[in-house]
Each structure stands twice: as C-alpha cells, then as structure tokens.
Short mmCIF file of C-alpha atoms in Angstrom, two decimals:
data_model
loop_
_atom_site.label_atom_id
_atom_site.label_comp_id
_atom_site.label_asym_id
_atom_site.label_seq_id
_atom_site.Cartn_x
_atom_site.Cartn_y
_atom_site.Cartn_z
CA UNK A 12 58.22 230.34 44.97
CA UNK A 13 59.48 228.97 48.39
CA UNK A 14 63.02 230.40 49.34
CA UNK A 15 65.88 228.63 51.26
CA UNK A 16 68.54 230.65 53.12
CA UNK A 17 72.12 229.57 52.31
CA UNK A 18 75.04 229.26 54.75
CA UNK A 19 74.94 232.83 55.38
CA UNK A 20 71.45 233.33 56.07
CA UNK A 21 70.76 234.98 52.55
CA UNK A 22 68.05 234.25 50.19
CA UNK A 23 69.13 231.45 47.72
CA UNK A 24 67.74 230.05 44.80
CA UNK A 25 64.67 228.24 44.26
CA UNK A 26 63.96 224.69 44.57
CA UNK A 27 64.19 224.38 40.40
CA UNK A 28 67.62 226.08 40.40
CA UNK A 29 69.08 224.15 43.96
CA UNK A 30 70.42 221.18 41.51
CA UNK A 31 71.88 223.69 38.89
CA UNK A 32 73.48 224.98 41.87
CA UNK A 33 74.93 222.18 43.73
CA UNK A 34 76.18 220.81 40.78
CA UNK A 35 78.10 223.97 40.07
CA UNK A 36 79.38 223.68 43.55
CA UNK A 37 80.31 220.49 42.78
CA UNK A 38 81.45 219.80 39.17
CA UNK A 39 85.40 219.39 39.35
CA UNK A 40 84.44 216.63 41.82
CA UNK A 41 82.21 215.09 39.65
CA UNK A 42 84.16 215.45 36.96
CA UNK A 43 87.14 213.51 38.65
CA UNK A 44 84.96 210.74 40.08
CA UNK A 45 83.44 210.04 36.76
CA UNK A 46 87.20 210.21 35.07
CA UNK A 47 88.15 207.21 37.98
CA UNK A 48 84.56 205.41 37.16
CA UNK A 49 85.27 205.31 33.59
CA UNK A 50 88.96 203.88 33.78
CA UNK A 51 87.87 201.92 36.54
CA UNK A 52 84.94 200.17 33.85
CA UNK A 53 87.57 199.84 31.46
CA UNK A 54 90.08 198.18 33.40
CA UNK A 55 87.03 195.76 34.56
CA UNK A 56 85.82 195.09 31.08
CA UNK A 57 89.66 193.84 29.99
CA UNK A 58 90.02 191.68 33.22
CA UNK A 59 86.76 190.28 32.69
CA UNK A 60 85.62 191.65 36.41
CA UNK A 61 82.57 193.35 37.68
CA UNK A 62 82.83 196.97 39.41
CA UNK A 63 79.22 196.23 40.74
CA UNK A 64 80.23 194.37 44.00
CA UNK A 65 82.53 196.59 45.34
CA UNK A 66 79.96 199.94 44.90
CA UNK A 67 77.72 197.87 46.99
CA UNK A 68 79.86 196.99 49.37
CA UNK A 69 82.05 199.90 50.15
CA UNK A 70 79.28 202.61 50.04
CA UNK A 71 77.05 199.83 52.27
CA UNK A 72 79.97 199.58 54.83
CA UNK A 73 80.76 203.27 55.21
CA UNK A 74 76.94 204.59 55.40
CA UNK A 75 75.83 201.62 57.91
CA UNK A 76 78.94 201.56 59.87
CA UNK A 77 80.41 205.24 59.76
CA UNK A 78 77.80 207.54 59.07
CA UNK A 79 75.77 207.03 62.46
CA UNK A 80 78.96 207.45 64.26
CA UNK A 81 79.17 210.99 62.13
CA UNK A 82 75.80 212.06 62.83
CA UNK A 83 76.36 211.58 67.18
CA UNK A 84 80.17 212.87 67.25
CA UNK A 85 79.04 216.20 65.57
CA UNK A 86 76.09 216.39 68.46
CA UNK A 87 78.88 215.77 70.40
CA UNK A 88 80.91 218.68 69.17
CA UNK A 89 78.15 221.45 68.95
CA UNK A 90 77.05 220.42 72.34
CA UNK A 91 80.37 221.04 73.86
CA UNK A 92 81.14 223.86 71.89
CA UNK A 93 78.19 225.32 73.34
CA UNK A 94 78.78 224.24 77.17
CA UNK A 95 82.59 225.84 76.74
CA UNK A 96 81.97 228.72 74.26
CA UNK A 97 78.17 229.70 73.15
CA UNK A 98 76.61 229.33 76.61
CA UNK A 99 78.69 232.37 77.70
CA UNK A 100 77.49 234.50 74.55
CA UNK A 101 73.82 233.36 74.80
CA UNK A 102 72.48 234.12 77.96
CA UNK A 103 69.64 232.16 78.73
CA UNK A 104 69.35 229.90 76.49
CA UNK A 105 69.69 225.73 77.48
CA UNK A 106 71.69 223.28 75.40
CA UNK A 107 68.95 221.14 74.06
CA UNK A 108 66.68 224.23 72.73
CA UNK A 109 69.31 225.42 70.76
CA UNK A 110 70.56 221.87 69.49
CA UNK A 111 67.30 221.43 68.40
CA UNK A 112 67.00 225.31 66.69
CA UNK A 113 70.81 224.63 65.20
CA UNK A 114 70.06 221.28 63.70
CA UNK A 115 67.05 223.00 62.41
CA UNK A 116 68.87 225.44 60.81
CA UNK A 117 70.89 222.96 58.92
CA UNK A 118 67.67 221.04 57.84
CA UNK A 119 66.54 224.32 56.44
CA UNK A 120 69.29 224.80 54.28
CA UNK A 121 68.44 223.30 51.22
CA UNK A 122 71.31 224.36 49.15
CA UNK A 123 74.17 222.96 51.28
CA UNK A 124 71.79 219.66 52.18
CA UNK A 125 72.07 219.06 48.71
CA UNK A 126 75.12 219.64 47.33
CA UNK A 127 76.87 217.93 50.74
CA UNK A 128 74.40 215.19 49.36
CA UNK A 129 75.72 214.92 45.95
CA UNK A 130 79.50 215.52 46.95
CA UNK A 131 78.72 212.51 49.70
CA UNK A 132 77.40 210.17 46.93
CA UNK A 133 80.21 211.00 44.35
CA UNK A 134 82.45 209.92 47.07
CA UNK A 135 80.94 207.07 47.87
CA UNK A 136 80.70 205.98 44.66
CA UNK A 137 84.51 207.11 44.14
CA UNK A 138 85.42 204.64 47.19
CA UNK A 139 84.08 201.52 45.26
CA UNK A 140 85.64 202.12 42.02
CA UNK A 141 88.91 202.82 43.96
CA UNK A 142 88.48 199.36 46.25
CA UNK A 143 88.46 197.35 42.94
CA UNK A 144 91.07 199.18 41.28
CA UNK A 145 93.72 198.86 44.40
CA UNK A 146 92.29 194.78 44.73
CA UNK A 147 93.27 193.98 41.21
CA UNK A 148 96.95 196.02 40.81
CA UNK A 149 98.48 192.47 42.00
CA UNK A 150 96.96 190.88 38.78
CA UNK A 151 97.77 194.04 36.56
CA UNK A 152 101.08 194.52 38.18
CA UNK A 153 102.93 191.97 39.95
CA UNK A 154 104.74 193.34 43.16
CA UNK A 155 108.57 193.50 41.95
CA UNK A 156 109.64 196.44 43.54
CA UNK A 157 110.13 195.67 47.06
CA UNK A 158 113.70 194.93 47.00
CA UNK A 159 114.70 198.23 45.44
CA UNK A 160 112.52 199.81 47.55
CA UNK A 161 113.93 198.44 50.58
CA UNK A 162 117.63 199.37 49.68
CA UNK A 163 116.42 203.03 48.61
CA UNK A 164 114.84 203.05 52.10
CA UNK A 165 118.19 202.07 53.82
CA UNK A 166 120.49 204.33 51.74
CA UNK A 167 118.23 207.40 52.57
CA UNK A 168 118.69 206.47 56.26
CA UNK A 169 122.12 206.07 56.00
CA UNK A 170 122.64 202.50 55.24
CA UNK A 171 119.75 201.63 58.18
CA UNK A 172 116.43 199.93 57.76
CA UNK A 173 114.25 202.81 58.84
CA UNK A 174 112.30 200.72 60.83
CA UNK A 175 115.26 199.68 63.14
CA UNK A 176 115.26 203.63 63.90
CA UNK A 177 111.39 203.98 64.34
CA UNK A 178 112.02 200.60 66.77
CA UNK A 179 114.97 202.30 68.94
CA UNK A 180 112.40 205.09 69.96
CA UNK A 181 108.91 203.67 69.89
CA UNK A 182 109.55 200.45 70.20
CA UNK A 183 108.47 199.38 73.82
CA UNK A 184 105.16 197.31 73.99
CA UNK A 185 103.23 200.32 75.16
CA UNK A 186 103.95 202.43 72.46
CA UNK A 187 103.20 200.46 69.44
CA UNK A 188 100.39 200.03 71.16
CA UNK A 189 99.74 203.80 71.33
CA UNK A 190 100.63 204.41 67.70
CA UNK A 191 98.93 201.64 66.47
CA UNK A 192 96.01 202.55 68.24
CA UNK A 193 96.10 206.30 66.30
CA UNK A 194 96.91 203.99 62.83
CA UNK A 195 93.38 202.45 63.25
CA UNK A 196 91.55 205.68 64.25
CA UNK A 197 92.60 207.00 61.12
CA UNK A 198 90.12 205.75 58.84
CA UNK A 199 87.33 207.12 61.01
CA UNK A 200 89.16 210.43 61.06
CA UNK A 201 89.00 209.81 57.00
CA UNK A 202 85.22 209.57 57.12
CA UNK A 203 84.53 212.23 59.14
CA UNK A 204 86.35 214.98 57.46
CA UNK A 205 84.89 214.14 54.09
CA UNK A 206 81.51 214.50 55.17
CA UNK A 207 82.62 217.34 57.64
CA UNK A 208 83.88 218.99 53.90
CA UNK A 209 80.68 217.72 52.10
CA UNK A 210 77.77 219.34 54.47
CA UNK A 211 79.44 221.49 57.16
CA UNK A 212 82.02 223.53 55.54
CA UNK A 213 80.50 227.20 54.54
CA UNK A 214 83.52 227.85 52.70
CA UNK A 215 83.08 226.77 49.13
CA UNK A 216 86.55 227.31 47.87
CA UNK A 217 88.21 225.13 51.02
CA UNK A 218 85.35 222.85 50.49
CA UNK A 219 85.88 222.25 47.00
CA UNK A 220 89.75 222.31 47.50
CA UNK A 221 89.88 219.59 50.18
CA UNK A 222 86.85 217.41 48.31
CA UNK A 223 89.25 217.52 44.86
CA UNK A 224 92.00 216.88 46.15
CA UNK A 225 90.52 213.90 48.48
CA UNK A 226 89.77 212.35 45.12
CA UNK A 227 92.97 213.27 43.15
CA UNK A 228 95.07 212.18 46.35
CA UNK A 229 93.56 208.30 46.56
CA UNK A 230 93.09 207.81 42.35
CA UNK A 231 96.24 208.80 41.34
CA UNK A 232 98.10 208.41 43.97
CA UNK A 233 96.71 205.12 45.69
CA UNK A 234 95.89 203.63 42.08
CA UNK A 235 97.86 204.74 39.37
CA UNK A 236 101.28 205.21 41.17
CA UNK A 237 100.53 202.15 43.34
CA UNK A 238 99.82 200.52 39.52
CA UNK A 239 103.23 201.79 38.66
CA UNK A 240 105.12 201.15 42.08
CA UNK A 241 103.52 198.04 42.97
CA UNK A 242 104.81 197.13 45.80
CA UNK A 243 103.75 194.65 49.19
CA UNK A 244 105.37 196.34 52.06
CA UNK A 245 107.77 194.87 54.67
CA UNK A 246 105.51 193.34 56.41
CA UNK A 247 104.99 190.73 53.57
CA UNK A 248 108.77 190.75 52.05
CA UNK A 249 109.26 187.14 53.60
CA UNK A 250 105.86 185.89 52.00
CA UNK A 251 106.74 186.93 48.69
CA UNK A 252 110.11 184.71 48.70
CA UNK A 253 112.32 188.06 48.75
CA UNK A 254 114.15 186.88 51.95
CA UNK A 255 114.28 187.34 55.82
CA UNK A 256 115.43 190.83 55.85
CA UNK A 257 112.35 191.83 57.73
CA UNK A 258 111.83 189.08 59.84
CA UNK A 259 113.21 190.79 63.07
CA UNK A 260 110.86 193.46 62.79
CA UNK A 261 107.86 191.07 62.12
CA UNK A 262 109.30 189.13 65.57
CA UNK A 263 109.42 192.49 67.96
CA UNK A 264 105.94 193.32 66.76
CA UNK A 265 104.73 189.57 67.11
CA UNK A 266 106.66 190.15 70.73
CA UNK A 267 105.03 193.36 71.97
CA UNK A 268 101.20 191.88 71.33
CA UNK A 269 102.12 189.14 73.93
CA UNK A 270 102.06 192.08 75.63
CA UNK A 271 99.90 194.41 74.71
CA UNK A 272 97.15 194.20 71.15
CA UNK A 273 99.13 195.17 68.12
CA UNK A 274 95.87 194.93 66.20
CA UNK A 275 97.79 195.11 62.80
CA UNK A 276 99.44 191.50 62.63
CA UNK A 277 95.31 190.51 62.26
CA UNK A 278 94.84 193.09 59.63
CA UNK A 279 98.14 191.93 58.15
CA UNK A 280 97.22 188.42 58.33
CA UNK A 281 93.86 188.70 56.85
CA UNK A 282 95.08 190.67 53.87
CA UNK A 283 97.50 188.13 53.52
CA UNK A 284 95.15 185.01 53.44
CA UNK A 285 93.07 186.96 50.78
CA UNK A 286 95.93 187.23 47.96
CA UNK A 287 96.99 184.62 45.69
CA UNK A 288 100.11 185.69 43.78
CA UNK A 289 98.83 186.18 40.36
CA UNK A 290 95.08 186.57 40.58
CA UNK A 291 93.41 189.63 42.55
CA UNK A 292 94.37 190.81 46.06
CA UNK A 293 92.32 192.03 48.94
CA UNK A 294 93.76 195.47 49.45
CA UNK A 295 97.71 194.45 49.43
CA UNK A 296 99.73 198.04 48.24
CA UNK A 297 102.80 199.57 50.03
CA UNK A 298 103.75 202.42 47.23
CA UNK A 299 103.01 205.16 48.31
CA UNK A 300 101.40 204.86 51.72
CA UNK A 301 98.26 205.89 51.30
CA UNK A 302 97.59 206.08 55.07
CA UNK A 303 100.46 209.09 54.91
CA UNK A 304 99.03 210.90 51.70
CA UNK A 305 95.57 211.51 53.50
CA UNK A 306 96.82 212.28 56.87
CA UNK A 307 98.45 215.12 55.15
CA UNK A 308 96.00 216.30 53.34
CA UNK A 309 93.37 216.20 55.87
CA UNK A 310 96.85 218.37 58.04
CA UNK A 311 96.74 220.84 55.18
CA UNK A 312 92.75 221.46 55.33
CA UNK A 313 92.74 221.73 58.72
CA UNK A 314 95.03 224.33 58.64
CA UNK A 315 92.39 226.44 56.79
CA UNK A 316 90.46 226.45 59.57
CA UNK A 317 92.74 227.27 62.55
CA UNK A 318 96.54 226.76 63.48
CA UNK A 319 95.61 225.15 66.35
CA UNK A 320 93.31 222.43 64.70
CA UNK A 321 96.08 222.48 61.90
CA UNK A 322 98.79 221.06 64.58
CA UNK A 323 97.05 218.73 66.05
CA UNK A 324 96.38 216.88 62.56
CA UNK A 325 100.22 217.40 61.47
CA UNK A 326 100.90 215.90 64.71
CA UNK A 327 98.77 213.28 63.91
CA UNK A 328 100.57 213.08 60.39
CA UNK A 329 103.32 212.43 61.55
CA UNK A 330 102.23 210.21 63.92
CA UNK A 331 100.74 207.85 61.19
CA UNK A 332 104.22 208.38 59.25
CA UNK A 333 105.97 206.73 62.14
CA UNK A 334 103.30 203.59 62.52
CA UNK A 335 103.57 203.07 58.92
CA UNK A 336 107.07 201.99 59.50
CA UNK A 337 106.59 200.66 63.10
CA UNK A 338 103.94 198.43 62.01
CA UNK A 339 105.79 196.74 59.27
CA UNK A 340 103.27 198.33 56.91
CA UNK A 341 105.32 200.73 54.90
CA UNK A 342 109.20 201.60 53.52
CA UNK A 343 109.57 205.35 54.61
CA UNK A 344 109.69 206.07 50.91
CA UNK A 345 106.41 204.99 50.90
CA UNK A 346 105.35 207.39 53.15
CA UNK A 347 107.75 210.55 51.52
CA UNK A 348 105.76 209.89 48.45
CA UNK A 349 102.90 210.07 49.88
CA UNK A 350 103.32 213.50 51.36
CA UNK A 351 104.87 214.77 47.88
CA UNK A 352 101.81 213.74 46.03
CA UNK A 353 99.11 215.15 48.70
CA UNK A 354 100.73 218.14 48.18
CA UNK A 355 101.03 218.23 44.51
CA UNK A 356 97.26 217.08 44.72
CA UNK A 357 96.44 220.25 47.06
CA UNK A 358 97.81 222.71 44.90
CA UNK A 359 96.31 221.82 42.12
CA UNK A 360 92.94 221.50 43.55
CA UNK A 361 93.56 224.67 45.49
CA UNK A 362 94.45 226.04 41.65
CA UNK A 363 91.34 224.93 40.42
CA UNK A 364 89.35 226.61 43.23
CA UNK A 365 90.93 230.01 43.26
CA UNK A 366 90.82 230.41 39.43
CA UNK A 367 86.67 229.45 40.01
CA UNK A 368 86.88 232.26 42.56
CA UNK A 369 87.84 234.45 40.27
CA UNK A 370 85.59 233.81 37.27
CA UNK A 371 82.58 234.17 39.35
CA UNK A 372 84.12 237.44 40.43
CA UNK A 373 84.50 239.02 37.16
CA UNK A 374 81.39 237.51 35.86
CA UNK A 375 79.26 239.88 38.84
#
C-alpha cells in the first residue's frame, strides 16, 4: 500500500485511513459548523427563506476572488523567505528549483492536503450559513438598541462620544485614509489566515485551536449576540429616526473624502440601500464589532507562532478598533465586546485542543 509522509516527514497512514484521519483532525470543527448549519436551516424554514443562495454565493466569491490571491502571496512569502533566510543555509541551490521541490513537498502530503481540504470546505460552507443568518437579524430582531448603546458608549468615555476622541487624534484627511485603508485589508487578512490554519499550519493543536475558535468567534458572537444586541451602528443612527447625534461625525468623514477616498461612506451607503426596516438586511450589525473580534483572534494565533508576528497583528487590532469608531461603523462597546468574546472563544477552543492532546497521549 502506497505511503504519504506527514508534516514531519514520517510515514502516515494509507490512502483508506487519510479520511478517518483528517476527520479526526478535524471533528470539533465539523461539529460546530454543522451545529450553525442546522440552526441556520431552522431559522430558514420558520422565515420561509432559502439557505441555498447564500452557500453559492459566499463560497463562489471567496474561492474565485480570494483564493488565487492566497495561492501567489504564499509564493510570495516562501520566495522571500528563501532570498533573506534559506539561501544562506542552502548553498547552491536557486530559488525556482527549490520552489518547485517545496511546493512538491506539499503536493505530496496527502494527509494535510486533505484535511486543510475538508477544514477549507467546512468553512466555506460555515461563511454562507453565517451571511444569511447576520442578513435576516433585522427581520428577527429589530435594531432597538442603539440609543442605549450610544449613552453606554459616552458614559464609559467619560460623558464623550468616543468617536469625538478617535477624531481629535486621527482625524486629519490623511489618516482616515490610512486607517481606513487597513479596515478594508482586513477581510483579505481574514482569508488568508484561515486557509494559512487549514493547509500550512504543522501544528495540530494551534491549528485546531485557531480553526474552532474562527467558527465559535463569528456564530456566536456575530449571530447570536448580534441576534440579541441588534444594533445598526452610528453610522446609520440618523437613518433609523433616532436623531442627529451622529451627524457631525458622518459630516467630517463626508469632509475628509473630498479630500482623500474614505472608501467606507460607499460600503455604508450600499448596505444602506439594501435594508428595508422590517424585512431582511444586507449585512447591517453593529453589536459586537465583528471586524474587532477577528482581528483579535487572528492577534492571539499569531502569537503562537512568534512575538514578533504576534505584535504586528495586535497592532493591527488595535488599529481596526480605532477605524471601527473613526469610520462611523461601530460604538466602542461594540468593539470591547468583541475582544471579550474572541477571547472567551480562544480559551475554550484552546480547552478543547489541549484536553485532545492529552487523550491521544494516554491512549499511546
């Protein structure tokens, strides 16, 4: 029977066992994603909605749009990880021989193709049922919480809209410009570290941990507590009837794109001209900001790899805190909450993992 090396370069199992295997790998993950699915079909079936649409929409958009851009970064990385670092330990040897012989190598390994395969597709499949879920909150729960939410924000700050303080720093042209610039890149950054997790990680406890709590992170935070918080954001407090409260933050963003792009008014605006109070949004949720929750996370798994790495992404978290309020996007309780349950989510996933580590230690 043929064998496959695994990450290590040791013998693994054989083709029949490879499935048994990745799903083992992969089995709180599946678990979760099926536990979203199935609440997901429910919720459908008593709204009299279809999940079907957005499974084929979201997993078509991220595999034709995102997944080529994966494939030629990481190129990109090995080949300038071996120009900086590898050349110097590999005498001899040219950059596109040992592309070719370390893509090989990858191709060979049938055990991680696979269950980065299956992990990829559960996620996939994870991103549509969690597209229709955060579309129809407006129609399960009407937003009603913004104007607590907004004097909860101000008390915290000490009796300040928090974006007036985010404004006093960052609020020349060229800056929002900067941040929002970072608040876009983020959902590339999203893509890429998933399937970074799913196929590239060696490490199946980190791998599992970050994969988990990806999925725990966006269901029950960016579903069920945006279900429970629901919630527009300040950028649409005006829109909703609540009141002009936010209006001088909408007119120094609206001021800085006449002078540089603040691509998020179009976002805004096209989210906007999608929802019809009462009947299903496009995407509209403030509580908790969602863009916060995963910044963090993907902060705390990079930490696992190196401190250096794991700086640059809290950097970037908190980064993407500040735009969130900048951009008229979030209340910074939106973003506290965020952190708080990306955390939460990390531990237990991290729980999860470790007490697998252990079982398959006392069961050799």
């Amino acid at each position: 029977m043929t064998q496959f090396p695994d990450a290590t370069g040791t013998p693994a199992a054989s083709w029949l066992a490879l499935p048994l295997r990745a799903l083992a790998a992969n089995r709180w993950l599946l678990g979760a994603v099926a536990l979203h699915g199935l609440a997901a079909l429910l919720l459908a079936e008593g709204l009299g909605l279809q999940v079907d649409g957005y499974l084929r929409d979201t997993a078509g958009s991220l595999l034709v749009r995102l997944l080529p851009f994966f494939g030629i970064t990481v190129l990109l990385i090995r080949a300038v990880s071996f120009q900086l670092v590898l050349r110097h330990r590999l005498p001899g040897k040219r950059l596109l021989p040992w592309l070719a012989e370390d893509l090989g190598a990858l191709l060979r390994d049938g055990e991680r193709l696979l269950s980065g395969a299956l992990a990829f597709a559960a996620i996939l499949a994870f991103c549509g049922t969690f597209a229709f879920v955060k579309a129809v909150i407006p129609a399960v729960v009407p937003f009603t919480l913004d104007p607590l939410l907004a004097t909860i924000d101000a008390w915290l700050h000490g009796g300040t809209d928090p974006w007036r303080l985010a404004h006093a720093v960052f609020g020349a042209p060229r800056a929002i410009f900067t941040i929002n610039l970072a608040y876009h890149a983020w959902a590339v950054l999203v893509f890429f570290t998933v399937v970074a997790a799913a196929f590239l990680d060696t490490r199946g406890p980190r791998r599992s941990t970050y994969l988990l709590a990806f999925v725990l992170v966006w269901g029950l935070g960016g579903n069920l507590a945006a279900m429970l918080l629901s919630s527009a954001g300040p950028v649409y407090y005006q829109g909703l009837g609540l009141g002009d409260r936010f209006a001088p933050l909408m007119e120094r963003l609206q001021a800085a794109d006449r002078v540089m792009p603040v691509w998020a008014l179009g976002v805004q605006d096209l989210l906007w001209a999608g929802y019809v109070p009462g009947a299903p949004g496009r995407g509209i949720s403030a509580m908790p900001s969602m863009h916060v929750a995963s910044s963090v996370l993907m902060a705390l798994y990079a930490m696992q790899w190196s401190r250096i790495l794991g700086l640059i992404a809290w950097i970037f978290a908190a980064t993407i805190m500040v735009g969130s309020v900048l951009l008229a996007w979030h209340y910074a309780v939106d973003g506290y909450l965020g952190a708080g349950v990306a955390l939460a989510c990390w531990r237990g996933a991290g729980w999860l993992a470790a007490r697998d580590m252990r079982l398959n230690k006392a069961g050799t």
